[in-house]
Amino acid sequence: MYNLINEALTNTNSQPDSKGNILLVDDLPENLKLLSDLLSKYGYTARSVTSGARAIKTAKAKRPDVMFLDVLMPEMNGYQVCQAFKADPDLCDIPIIFISALGDTVDKLKGFEVGGVDYITKPYQVKEVLARLEAQLIIQKQQRSLQDEIAKRKEIEEVLYQSRSLLSSILNSALDGIAAMQAVRDPATGEIEDFRCLVVNPIISKMLGRNRDDLIGKLVFRRFIEHIDPHLFARFVEVVESGDPLDEDFYYPLDDSDSSWYHYVAVKLGDGFAVTVRDITSRKQTELALQEANRKLELLANLDGLTQIANRRRFNDYLLFHWQHHQREQKMLSLILIDIDYFKLYNDSYGHQGGDDCLIQVAQAIAKVPQRVVDLVARYGGEEFAVILPNTDTEGALIIAESIKQAIADLAIPHQNSMVSDRVTLSLGVASMIPSVGQSLEVLISNADNALYKAKKCGRDQAIAHID
């Protein structure tokens, strides 16, 4: 790992402008130097401290954009340092990425529970560290952009309630479109037939493709607005009749313009209304980018890094959801627990890299067996896997289990130290039940685990169902 990092540092040109201010917290100076040199070479400004107390003091003196935090430290461990940051109003929103040799699921879950945004396991890959760091910096930048945009919009909306003299002074200099409309009513029925433009600023006239002199006093509003949305005119009428404001976004691509999204606020003004229109295309693009970043982060949080199938966290959430659903619907829910036979001996024979390759092949083969979208295949832990089969009875679950067993047999992965075969085999435990009110889902897990134990005890390389 150190050779990979040093090679990356050698081949990377330093950048004159800092891409972010990063605080590194680790009690081992050699770890701090290695990571600090890496970040500096990639254009980041890195500061290093060796304790939680110094981290708090340093962050208060100069706020970092992101903090990398080790878990195992004297006096205050990483989890305690993270909790201290989250309890401080001035530091609570600093993204904290744990970077630790502790790779168990429980350690990672603890990191997320105390407020960490990500968790990187040592030894780490350079590209992984940089990718996760960049994701956090992008999210921060987008959030600041959204906050600035919202603040600007509120300022414009407050202007609407100022006096006529103030409104007149800002019309020609405003970046938003501003207009005031007067209702034109049918003399016989009193119903609003159209709106006459009383005030129109240059932005509005540009949107309408008309000169201001051609708009003021004219009846052009209904024809234009129904071109955007046939139902929108009636809603503006409702603003005048009820006094309730409108506050919405709308999509309207203009010719020879990159703008396509707008936000408008319409409020009652006498027997008519005032409206402001803002181009929010950039904000919409930022929102979409933020949604994509959040989607990728959620995917990382629910995916097993090695096998690329669902992880234990996703398994727990999914099983709980379907347990409660099947409890309400009184339908059968099945669970298959799977263990690779004599996997420790496999690691002893082929090494940990060979073991990882075996886990990946087995996981991907298992994942291809269930055909329904609602079925979930997850890594349960180590060499154990689990399959959740909603609305499936024991007979159906056993069919899936046998298909999984056959899929692994078809892989024909050599296993010279196995006690049951010269190829990799599986033991599978199947449990099915209709959840009852007040019953814990641990019963289903325990039944599947007992069936798995029985499959191992009876010679392995087989699937056994739990029988009540």
CSV table of C-alpha atoms in Angstrom, one decimal:
chain,number,residue,atom,x,y,z
A,1,MET,CA,0.0,0.0,0.0
A,2,TYR,CA,2.8,2.4,0.9
A,3,ASN,CA,4.5,1.7,-2.4
A,4,LEU,CA,1.2,2.5,-4.3
A,5,ILE,CA,0.9,5.8,-2.4
A,6,ASN,CA,4.5,6.8,-3.0
A,7,GLU,CA,4.2,6.0,-6.7
A,8,ALA,CA,1.0,8.2,-6.9
A,9,LEU,CA,2.8,11.0,-5.1
A,10,THR,CA,5.8,10.8,-7.6
A,11,ASN,CA,3.6,10.8,-10.7
A,12,THR,CA,1.3,13.6,-9.6
A,13,ASN,CA,2.0,17.3,-10.3
A,14,SER,CA,1.4,19.7,-7.5
A,15,GLN,CA,-1.4,22.2,-8.0
A,16,PRO,CA,-0.9,25.9,-7.0
A,17,ASP,CA,-4.5,26.5,-5.8
A,18,SER,CA,-5.7,24.5,-2.7
A,19,LYS,CA,-8.7,22.3,-3.5
A,20,GLY,CA,-9.7,22.1,0.2
A,21,ASN,CA,-8.6,22.5,3.8
A,22,ILE,CA,-8.2,19.1,5.3
A,23,LEU,CA,-7.6,18.3,9.0
A,24,LEU,CA,-5.9,15.0,9.7
A,25,VAL,CA,-6.2,13.4,13.2
A,26,ASP,CA,-4.0,10.3,14.1
A,27,ASP,CA,-1.8,9.5,17.0
A,28,LEU,CA,0.9,8.1,14.7
A,29,PRO,CA,3.1,10.8,13.1
A,30,GLU,CA,4.1,8.4,10.3
A,31,ASN,CA,0.4,7.9,9.3
A,32,LEU,CA,-0.1,11.7,9.4
A,33,LYS,CA,2.9,12.4,7.2
A,34,LEU,CA,2.0,9.8,4.6
A,35,LEU,CA,-1.6,11.1,4.2
A,36,SER,CA,-0.6,14.7,4.5
A,37,ASP,CA,2.0,14.3,1.7
A,38,LEU,CA,-0.6,12.5,-0.5
A,39,LEU,CA,-3.2,15.3,-0.1
A,40,SER,CA,-0.7,18.0,-0.6
A,41,LYS,CA,0.5,16.5,-3.9
A,42,TYR,CA,-3.1,16.4,-5.1
A,43,GLY,CA,-3.7,20.1,-4.4
A,44,TYR,CA,-5.2,20.0,-0.9
A,45,THR,CA,-4.0,21.9,2.2
A,46,ALA,CA,-3.5,19.4,5.0
A,47,ARG,CA,-3.0,20.1,8.7
A,48,SER,CA,-2.1,17.3,11.1
A,49,VAL,CA,-2.7,16.8,14.9
A,50,THR,CA,-2.1,13.8,17.1
A,51,SER,CA,-5.0,14.0,19.6
A,52,GLY,CA,-8.7,14.7,19.8
A,53,ALA,CA,-8.2,17.7,22.1
A,54,ARG,CA,-5.8,19.3,19.6
A,55,ALA,CA,-8.2,18.5,16.8
A,56,ILE,CA,-11.0,20.5,18.5
A,57,LYS,CA,-8.7,23.4,19.2
A,58,THR,CA,-7.2,23.5,15.7
A,59,ALA,CA,-10.7,23.3,14.1
A,60,LYS,CA,-11.9,26.2,16.2
A,61,ALA,CA,-8.9,28.3,15.2
A,62,LYS,CA,-9.3,27.6,11.4
A,63,ARG,CA,-12.3,25.6,10.3
A,64,PRO,CA,-11.5,22.6,8.0
A,65,ASP,CA,-13.6,21.6,5.0
A,66,VAL,CA,-13.3,17.9,5.8
A,67,MET,CA,-11.6,15.9,8.7
A,68,PHE,CA,-10.0,12.5,8.4
A,69,LEU,CA,-10.1,10.8,11.8
A,70,ASP,CA,-8.4,7.7,13.2
A,71,VAL,CA,-10.4,5.5,15.6
A,72,LEU,CA,-7.8,4.0,17.9
A,73,MET,CA,-6.2,6.9,19.8
A,74,PRO,CA,-5.3,7.4,23.5
A,75,GLU,CA,-7.2,9.7,25.8
A,76,MET,CA,-10.1,10.3,23.3
A,77,ASN,CA,-10.8,7.6,20.6
A,78,GLY,CA,-12.1,8.7,17.2
A,79,TYR,CA,-15.7,8.0,18.1
A,80,GLN,CA,-15.5,10.3,21.2
A,81,VAL,CA,-13.8,13.0,19.1
A,82,CYS,CA,-16.6,12.8,16.5
A,83,GLN,CA,-19.2,13.1,19.3
A,84,ALA,CA,-17.5,16.1,20.7
A,85,PHE,CA,-17.5,17.8,17.2
A,86,LYS,CA,-21.2,17.0,16.7
A,87,ALA,CA,-22.0,18.5,20.1
A,88,ASP,CA,-20.3,21.8,19.3
A,89,PRO,CA,-22.5,24.2,17.3
A,90,ASP,CA,-19.5,25.7,15.6
A,91,LEU,CA,-18.1,22.3,14.5
A,92,CYS,CA,-21.1,20.1,14.2
A,93,ASP,CA,-21.5,20.3,10.4
A,94,ILE,CA,-17.8,19.5,9.5
A,95,PRO,CA,-17.8,16.3,7.5
A,96,ILE,CA,-15.8,13.6,9.4
A,97,ILE,CA,-14.4,10.6,7.5
A,98,PHE,CA,-13.1,7.8,9.7
A,99,ILE,CA,-10.0,6.1,8.4
A,100,SER,CA,-9.0,3.1,10.5
A,101,ALA,CA,-7.7,-0.4,10.5
A,102,LEU,CA,-10.9,-1.5,12.2
A,103,GLY,CA,-12.8,-3.1,9.4
A,104,ASP,CA,-15.6,-5.0,11.2
A,105,THR,CA,-19.2,-4.0,10.4
A,106,VAL,CA,-19.9,-3.1,14.0
A,107,ASP,CA,-16.9,-0.6,13.9
A,108,LYS,CA,-18.2,1.0,10.7
A,109,LEU,CA,-21.8,1.2,12.0
A,110,LYS,CA,-20.5,2.9,15.2
A,111,GLY,CA,-18.7,5.4,13.0
A,112,PHE,CA,-21.9,6.3,11.2
A,113,GLU,CA,-23.9,6.3,14.5
A,114,VAL,CA,-21.7,9.0,16.1
A,115,GLY,CA,-22.0,11.2,13.1
A,116,GLY,CA,-19.3,10.2,10.6
A,117,VAL,CA,-20.2,10.7,6.9
A,118,ASP,CA,-17.9,7.9,5.6
A,119,TYR,CA,-15.6,5.2,6.8
A,120,ILE,CA,-12.4,4.1,5.0
A,121,THR,CA,-10.6,0.9,6.1
A,122,LYS,CA,-6.8,0.7,6.2
A,123,PRO,CA,-4.9,-0.3,4.2
A,124,TYR,CA,-6.6,2.1,1.8
A,125,GLN,CA,-6.4,2.8,-1.9
A,126,VAL,CA,-5.4,6.3,-3.0
A,127,LYS,CA,-8.2,6.6,-5.5
A,128,GLU,CA,-10.8,5.6,-2.9
A,129,VAL,CA,-9.5,8.2,-0.4
A,130,LEU,CA,-9.5,11.0,-3.1
A,131,ALA,CA,-12.9,10.0,-4.5
A,132,ARG,CA,-14.6,10.0,-1.1
A,133,LEU,CA,-12.9,13.2,-0.1
A,134,GLU,CA,-14.0,14.9,-3.4
A,135,ALA,CA,-17.6,13.7,-2.9
A,136,GLN,CA,-17.8,15.4,0.4
A,137,LEU,CA,-16.3,18.7,-0.9
A,138,ILE,CA,-18.8,18.6,-3.8
A,139,ILE,CA,-21.7,18.2,-1.5
A,140,GLN,CA,-20.5,21.1,0.7
A,141,LYS,CA,-20.1,23.3,-2.3
A,142,GLN,CA,-23.5,22.5,-3.6
A,143,GLN,CA,-25.1,23.0,-0.2
A,144,ARG,CA,-23.5,26.4,0.1
A,145,SER,CA,-24.7,27.3,-3.4
A,146,LEU,CA,-28.3,26.3,-2.5
A,147,GLN,CA,-28.2,28.3,0.7
A,148,ASP,CA,-27.0,31.4,-1.2
A,149,GLU,CA,-29.7,30.9,-3.8
A,150,ILE,CA,-32.4,30.6,-1.1
A,151,ALA,CA,-31.2,33.6,0.7
A,152,LYS,CA,-31.3,35.7,-2.5
A,153,ARG,CA,-34.8,34.5,-3.3
A,154,LYS,CA,-36.0,35.6,0.2
A,155,GLU,CA,-34.5,39.0,-0.3
A,156,ILE,CA,-36.5,39.4,-3.6
A,157,GLU,CA,-39.7,38.2,-2.0
A,158,GLU,CA,-39.4,40.6,0.9
A,159,VAL,CA,-39.1,43.5,-1.7
A,160,LEU,CA,-42.6,42.7,-2.9
A,161,TYR,CA,-44.1,44.0,0.3
A,162,GLN,CA,-42.4,47.4,0.2
A,163,SER,CA,-44.1,50.6,-0.8
A,164,ARG,CA,-44.9,51.6,-4.4
A,165,SER,CA,-42.0,54.1,-4.3
A,166,LEU,CA,-39.5,51.4,-3.4
A,167,LEU,CA,-41.0,49.1,-6.1
A,168,SER,CA,-40.6,51.8,-8.7
A,169,SER,CA,-36.9,52.4,-7.8
A,170,ILE,CA,-35.9,48.7,-8.3
A,171,LEU,CA,-37.9,47.8,-11.3
A,172,ASN,CA,-35.3,48.6,-13.9
A,173,SER,CA,-32.3,47.3,-12.0
A,174,ALA,CA,-33.8,44.0,-10.7
A,175,LEU,CA,-32.3,40.8,-11.9
A,176,ASP,CA,-35.7,39.1,-11.5
A,177,GLY,CA,-38.8,39.6,-13.7
A,178,ILE,CA,-41.4,41.9,-12.0
A,179,ALA,CA,-44.9,42.7,-13.2
A,180,ALA,CA,-48.1,44.0,-11.8
A,181,MET,CA,-51.5,42.9,-13.3
A,182,GLN,CA,-55.0,44.3,-13.0
A,183,ALA,CA,-58.0,42.1,-13.5
A,184,VAL,CA,-60.3,42.8,-16.5
A,185,ARG,CA,-63.8,41.6,-15.6
A,186,ASP,CA,-66.9,40.8,-17.7
A,187,PRO,CA,-69.3,43.7,-17.0
A,188,ALA,CA,-72.3,41.3,-16.9
A,189,THR,CA,-70.9,38.5,-14.7
A,190,GLY,CA,-68.0,40.1,-12.9
A,191,GLU,CA,-65.8,37.2,-13.8
A,192,ILE,CA,-62.1,37.8,-14.7
A,193,GLU,CA,-61.6,37.4,-18.4
A,194,ASP,CA,-57.9,38.6,-18.6
A,195,PHE,CA,-55.3,40.7,-16.9
A,196,ARG,CA,-54.0,44.1,-18.1
A,197,CYS,CA,-50.3,44.8,-17.6
A,198,LEU,CA,-49.8,47.8,-15.3
A,199,VAL,CA,-46.1,47.4,-14.5
A,200,VAL,CA,-43.5,45.3,-16.4
A,201,ASN,CA,-39.8,45.5,-16.0
A,202,PRO,CA,-37.2,44.7,-18.7
A,203,ILE,CA,-36.8,41.0,-17.6
A,204,ILE,CA,-40.5,40.3,-18.0
A,205,SER,CA,-40.6,42.1,-21.4
A,206,LYS,CA,-37.7,39.9,-22.5
A,207,MET,CA,-39.5,36.8,-21.5
A,208,LEU,CA,-42.6,37.8,-23.4
A,209,GLY,CA,-40.5,38.8,-26.4
A,210,ARG,CA,-42.1,42.3,-26.5
A,211,ASN,CA,-41.1,45.9,-25.8
A,212,ARG,CA,-42.4,47.3,-22.5
A,213,ASP,CA,-44.4,49.9,-24.4
A,214,ASP,CA,-46.2,47.1,-26.3
A,215,LEU,CA,-47.2,45.4,-23.0
A,216,ILE,CA,-48.2,48.1,-20.5
A,217,GLY,CA,-52.0,48.6,-20.7
A,218,LYS,CA,-52.4,45.7,-23.1
A,219,LEU,CA,-54.4,42.4,-22.7
A,220,VAL,CA,-51.7,39.8,-23.5
A,221,PHE,CA,-51.3,38.0,-20.3
A,222,ARG,CA,-53.9,35.2,-20.7
A,223,ARG,CA,-52.6,34.3,-24.2
A,224,PHE,CA,-49.0,34.0,-23.0
A,225,ILE,CA,-49.7,32.2,-19.8
A,226,GLU,CA,-51.9,29.6,-21.3
A,227,HIS,CA,-49.1,28.8,-23.8
A,228,ILE,CA,-47.0,27.8,-20.8
A,229,ASP,CA,-49.7,25.9,-18.9
A,230,PRO,CA,-53.4,25.9,-19.8
A,231,HIS,CA,-54.4,25.6,-16.1
A,232,LEU,CA,-52.2,28.5,-14.9
A,233,PHE,CA,-54.5,31.4,-15.8
A,234,ALA,CA,-57.3,30.0,-13.5
A,235,ARG,CA,-54.8,29.8,-10.7
A,236,PHE,CA,-53.8,33.4,-11.0
A,237,VAL,CA,-57.6,34.2,-11.0
A,238,GLU,CA,-57.8,32.3,-7.7
A,239,VAL,CA,-54.9,34.5,-6.2
A,240,VAL,CA,-57.0,37.6,-6.9
A,241,GLU,CA,-60.3,36.1,-5.7
A,242,SER,CA,-59.1,34.3,-2.6
A,243,GLY,CA,-56.0,36.3,-1.6
A,244,ASP,CA,-53.9,33.1,-1.3
A,245,PRO,CA,-50.4,33.5,-2.9
A,246,LEU,CA,-48.8,31.2,-5.5
A,247,ASP,CA,-45.2,30.1,-5.0
A,248,GLU,CA,-44.0,27.5,-7.5
A,249,ASP,CA,-41.4,26.5,-10.1
A,250,PHE,CA,-42.2,26.0,-13.8
A,251,TYR,CA,-40.4,24.7,-16.8
A,252,TYR,CA,-40.4,26.8,-19.9
A,253,PRO,CA,-37.4,26.7,-22.4
A,254,LEU,CA,-36.9,30.0,-24.2
A,255,ASP,CA,-35.6,30.1,-27.8
A,256,ASP,CA,-31.8,31.0,-28.0
A,257,SER,CA,-31.4,30.7,-24.2
A,258,ASP,CA,-29.9,28.2,-21.8
A,259,SER,CA,-32.5,29.1,-19.2
A,260,SER,CA,-35.4,26.6,-18.8
A,261,TRP,CA,-36.5,26.6,-15.1
A,262,TYR,CA,-38.1,29.5,-13.4
A,263,HIS,CA,-39.6,30.3,-10.0
A,264,TYR,CA,-42.5,32.7,-9.6
A,265,VAL,CA,-44.3,34.2,-6.6
A,266,ALA,CA,-47.7,35.8,-7.2
A,267,VAL,CA,-49.5,37.8,-4.5
A,268,LYS,CA,-52.8,39.7,-4.5
A,269,LEU,CA,-52.4,43.4,-5.3
A,270,GLY,CA,-55.7,45.4,-5.3
A,271,ASP,CA,-58.0,43.8,-7.9
A,272,GLY,CA,-55.1,42.1,-9.5
A,273,PHE,CA,-51.7,40.6,-8.5
A,274,ALA,CA,-48.0,41.3,-8.5
A,275,VAL,CA,-45.6,38.6,-9.7
A,276,THR,CA,-41.8,38.1,-9.6
A,277,VAL,CA,-40.1,35.6,-11.8
A,278,ARG,CA,-36.6,34.2,-11.3
A,279,ASP,CA,-34.3,32.1,-13.5
A,280,ILE,CA,-33.5,29.0,-11.3
A,281,THR,CA,-31.9,26.8,-14.0
A,282,SER,CA,-28.5,26.8,-12.2
A,283,ARG,CA,-30.2,25.9,-8.9
A,284,LYS,CA,-32.1,23.1,-10.4
A,285,GLN,CA,-28.9,21.7,-11.9
A,286,THR,CA,-27.3,21.9,-8.5
A,287,GLU,CA,-30.2,20.1,-6.9
A,288,LEU,CA,-29.9,17.3,-9.4
A,289,ALA,CA,-26.2,17.0,-8.9
A,290,LEU,CA,-26.7,16.9,-5.1
A,291,GLN,CA,-29.4,14.2,-5.5
A,292,GLU,CA,-27.0,12.1,-7.6
A,293,ALA,CA,-24.2,12.6,-5.0
A,294,ASN,CA,-26.5,11.5,-2.2
A,295,ARG,CA,-27.6,8.5,-4.3
A,296,LYS,CA,-24.0,7.4,-4.7
A,297,LEU,CA,-23.3,7.8,-1.0
A,298,GLU,CA,-26.4,5.8,-0.1
A,299,LEU,CA,-25.3,3.1,-2.5
A,300,LEU,CA,-21.9,2.9,-0.8
A,301,ALA,CA,-23.5,2.7,2.6
A,302,ASN,CA,-25.6,-0.3,1.5
A,303,LEU,CA,-23.1,-2.2,-0.6
A,304,ASP,CA,-20.5,-4.7,0.5
A,305,GLY,CA,-17.2,-3.4,-0.8
A,306,LEU,CA,-15.7,-6.7,-1.7
A,307,THR,CA,-18.6,-8.7,-3.3
A,308,GLN,CA,-20.6,-5.8,-4.6
A,309,ILE,CA,-23.9,-7.3,-3.2
A,310,ALA,CA,-26.0,-5.9,-0.4
A,311,ASN,CA,-24.2,-5.6,3.0
A,312,ARG,CA,-25.3,-6.6,6.5
A,313,ARG,CA,-26.8,-3.1,7.1
A,314,ARG,CA,-29.0,-3.4,4.0
A,315,PHE,CA,-29.9,-7.0,5.0
A,316,ASN,CA,-31.1,-5.8,8.5
A,317,ASP,CA,-33.2,-3.0,7.1
A,318,TYR,CA,-34.7,-5.0,4.3
A,319,LEU,CA,-35.6,-8.0,6.6
A,320,LEU,CA,-37.2,-5.7,9.2
A,321,PHE,CA,-39.3,-4.0,6.5
A,322,HIS,CA,-40.6,-7.3,5.0
A,323,TRP,CA,-41.1,-8.8,8.5
A,324,GLN,CA,-43.4,-5.9,9.4
A,325,HIS,CA,-45.1,-6.0,6.0
A,326,HIS,CA,-45.7,-9.8,6.1
A,327,GLN,CA,-46.9,-9.4,9.7
A,328,ARG,CA,-49.6,-7.1,8.5
A,329,GLU,CA,-50.5,-9.1,5.4
A,330,GLN,CA,-50.1,-12.5,7.1
A,331,LYS,CA,-48.0,-13.9,4.3
A,332,MET,CA,-45.1,-16.4,4.3
A,333,LEU,CA,-41.6,-15.0,4.5
A,334,SER,CA,-38.5,-17.1,3.9
A,335,LEU,CA,-34.8,-16.7,4.7
A,336,ILE,CA,-31.8,-18.7,3.5
A,337,LEU,CA,-28.6,-18.6,5.4
A,338,ILE,CA,-25.5,-19.9,3.5
A,339,ASP,CA,-22.0,-20.8,4.5
A,340,ILE,CA,-19.1,-21.8,2.4
A,341,ASP,CA,-17.9,-25.2,3.6
A,342,TYR,CA,-14.4,-25.2,5.2
A,343,PHE,CA,-13.6,-21.7,4.1
A,344,LYS,CA,-10.9,-21.3,6.6
A,345,LEU,CA,-9.1,-24.3,5.1
A,346,TYR,CA,-9.6,-22.6,1.7
A,347,ASN,CA,-7.9,-19.5,2.9
A,348,ASP,CA,-5.1,-21.6,4.4
A,349,SER,CA,-4.6,-23.3,1.0
A,350,TYR,CA,-5.0,-20.4,-1.4
A,351,GLY,CA,-4.3,-17.3,0.7
A,352,HIS,CA,-6.5,-14.4,1.6
A,353,GLN,CA,-6.4,-13.0,-2.0
A,354,GLY,CA,-7.6,-16.4,-3.2
A,355,GLY,CA,-10.2,-16.3,-0.5
A,356,ASP,CA,-11.4,-12.9,-1.6
A,357,ASP,CA,-11.7,-14.1,-5.2
A,358,CYS,CA,-13.7,-17.1,-4.1
A,359,LEU,CA,-16.1,-14.9,-2.1
A,360,ILE,CA,-16.6,-12.6,-5.0
A,361,GLN,CA,-17.4,-15.5,-7.4
A,362,VAL,CA,-19.7,-17.2,-4.9
A,363,ALA,CA,-21.5,-14.0,-4.1
A,364,GLN,CA,-22.1,-13.1,-7.8
A,365,ALA,CA,-23.3,-16.6,-8.6
A,366,ILE,CA,-25.8,-16.6,-5.6
A,367,ALA,CA,-27.1,-13.2,-6.6
A,368,LYS,CA,-28.0,-14.4,-10.1
A,369,VAL,CA,-30.3,-17.2,-8.8
A,370,PRO,CA,-33.3,-15.3,-7.4
A,371,GLN,CA,-35.3,-13.9,-10.3
A,372,ARG,CA,-37.7,-11.5,-8.6
A,373,VAL,CA,-37.0,-7.8,-7.9
A,374,VAL,CA,-38.2,-8.2,-4.3
A,375,ASP,CA,-35.6,-10.9,-3.5
A,376,LEU,CA,-32.4,-9.8,-1.8
A,377,VAL,CA,-29.0,-11.5,-1.7
A,378,ALA,CA,-26.6,-10.1,0.9
A,379,ARG,CA,-23.3,-10.8,2.5
A,380,TYR,CA,-24.2,-11.8,6.1
A,381,GLY,CA,-20.6,-11.8,7.4
A,382,GLY,CA,-17.3,-13.3,6.5
A,383,GLU,CA,-18.0,-16.4,4.3
A,384,GLU,CA,-21.8,-16.3,5.1
A,385,PHE,CA,-24.5,-15.1,2.8
A,386,ALA,CA,-28.2,-14.6,3.2
A,387,VAL,CA,-31.2,-14.6,0.8
A,388,ILE,CA,-34.5,-12.9,1.8
A,389,LEU,CA,-37.5,-14.3,-0.2
A,390,PRO,CA,-40.7,-12.4,0.4
A,391,ASN,CA,-44.1,-14.2,-0.1
A,392,THR,CA,-42.3,-17.5,-0.4
A,393,ASP,CA,-43.0,-20.8,1.4
A,394,THR,CA,-40.6,-23.5,2.5
A,395,GLU,CA,-41.0,-25.5,-0.7
A,396,GLY,CA,-40.2,-22.5,-2.9
A,397,ALA,CA,-37.3,-21.5,-0.7
A,398,LEU,CA,-35.8,-25.0,-0.9
A,399,ILE,CA,-36.0,-24.8,-4.7
A,400,ILE,CA,-34.0,-21.6,-4.6
A,401,ALA,CA,-31.6,-23.1,-2.1
A,402,GLU,CA,-31.0,-26.1,-4.4
A,403,SER,CA,-30.5,-23.8,-7.4
A,404,ILE,CA,-27.9,-21.8,-5.5
A,405,LYS,CA,-26.1,-25.0,-4.5
A,406,GLN,CA,-26.1,-26.1,-8.1
A,407,ALA,CA,-24.9,-22.7,-9.3
A,408,ILE,CA,-21.8,-23.0,-7.0
A,409,ALA,CA,-21.2,-26.5,-8.2
A,410,ASP,CA,-21.2,-25.3,-11.8
A,411,LEU,CA,-18.5,-22.8,-10.9
A,412,ALA,CA,-16.2,-25.8,-10.1
A,413,ILE,CA,-13.9,-23.8,-7.8
A,414,PRO,CA,-11.1,-26.1,-6.7
A,415,HIS,CA,-10.9,-26.7,-2.9
A,416,GLN,CA,-8.1,-29.2,-2.2
A,417,ASN,CA,-8.6,-29.2,1.6
A,418,SER,CA,-12.4,-29.6,1.7
A,419,MET,CA,-13.6,-32.6,3.7
A,420,VAL,CA,-16.6,-33.1,1.4
A,421,SER,CA,-15.5,-32.4,-2.1
A,422,ASP,CA,-12.5,-31.3,-4.2
A,423,ARG,CA,-14.6,-28.3,-5.2
A,424,VAL,CA,-16.1,-25.4,-3.2
A,425,THR,CA,-19.5,-26.4,-1.8
A,426,LEU,CA,-22.2,-24.7,0.3
A,427,SER,CA,-24.3,-25.6,3.4
A,428,LEU,CA,-27.7,-23.9,3.4
A,429,GLY,CA,-30.3,-23.4,6.2
A,430,VAL,CA,-33.9,-22.5,5.2
A,431,ALA,CA,-36.5,-21.1,7.4
A,432,SER,CA,-40.1,-19.9,6.5
A,433,MET,CA,-42.8,-18.5,8.6
A,434,ILE,CA,-45.8,-16.1,8.8
A,435,PRO,CA,-44.8,-13.4,11.3
A,436,SER,CA,-47.2,-13.0,14.1
A,437,VAL,CA,-47.9,-9.9,16.1
A,438,GLY,CA,-45.5,-9.4,19.0
A,439,GLN,CA,-43.0,-12.0,17.5
A,440,SER,CA,-39.4,-10.9,16.9
A,441,LEU,CA,-37.8,-11.4,13.5
A,442,GLU,CA,-34.9,-13.0,15.5
A,443,VAL,CA,-37.0,-16.1,15.5
A,444,LEU,CA,-36.8,-16.4,11.7
A,445,ILE,CA,-33.0,-15.8,11.8
A,446,SER,CA,-32.5,-18.3,14.6
A,447,ASN,CA,-34.6,-21.0,12.7
A,448,ALA,CA,-32.5,-20.5,9.6
A,449,ASP,CA,-29.3,-20.6,11.6
A,450,ASN,CA,-30.3,-23.8,13.3
A,451,ALA,CA,-31.1,-25.4,9.9
A,452,LEU,CA,-27.7,-24.3,8.7
A,453,TYR,CA,-26.1,-25.9,11.7
A,454,LYS,CA,-27.9,-29.1,11.0
A,455,ALA,CA,-26.8,-29.1,7.4
A,456,LYS,CA,-23.2,-28.8,8.5
A,457,LYS,CA,-23.6,-31.5,11.2
A,458,CYS,CA,-25.2,-33.9,8.6
A,459,GLY,CA,-22.2,-33.7,6.3
A,460,ARG,CA,-22.4,-30.3,4.7
A,461,ASP,CA,-22.9,-29.7,0.9
A,462,GLN,CA,-26.7,-29.7,1.3
A,463,ALA,CA,-29.7,-27.5,2.1
A,464,ILE,CA,-31.9,-28.3,5.1
A,465,ALA,CA,-35.2,-26.6,6.0
A,466,HIS,CA,-36.2,-25.9,9.6
A,467,ILE,CA,-39.3,-27.8,10.6
A,468,ASP,CA,-41.4,-26.6,13.6
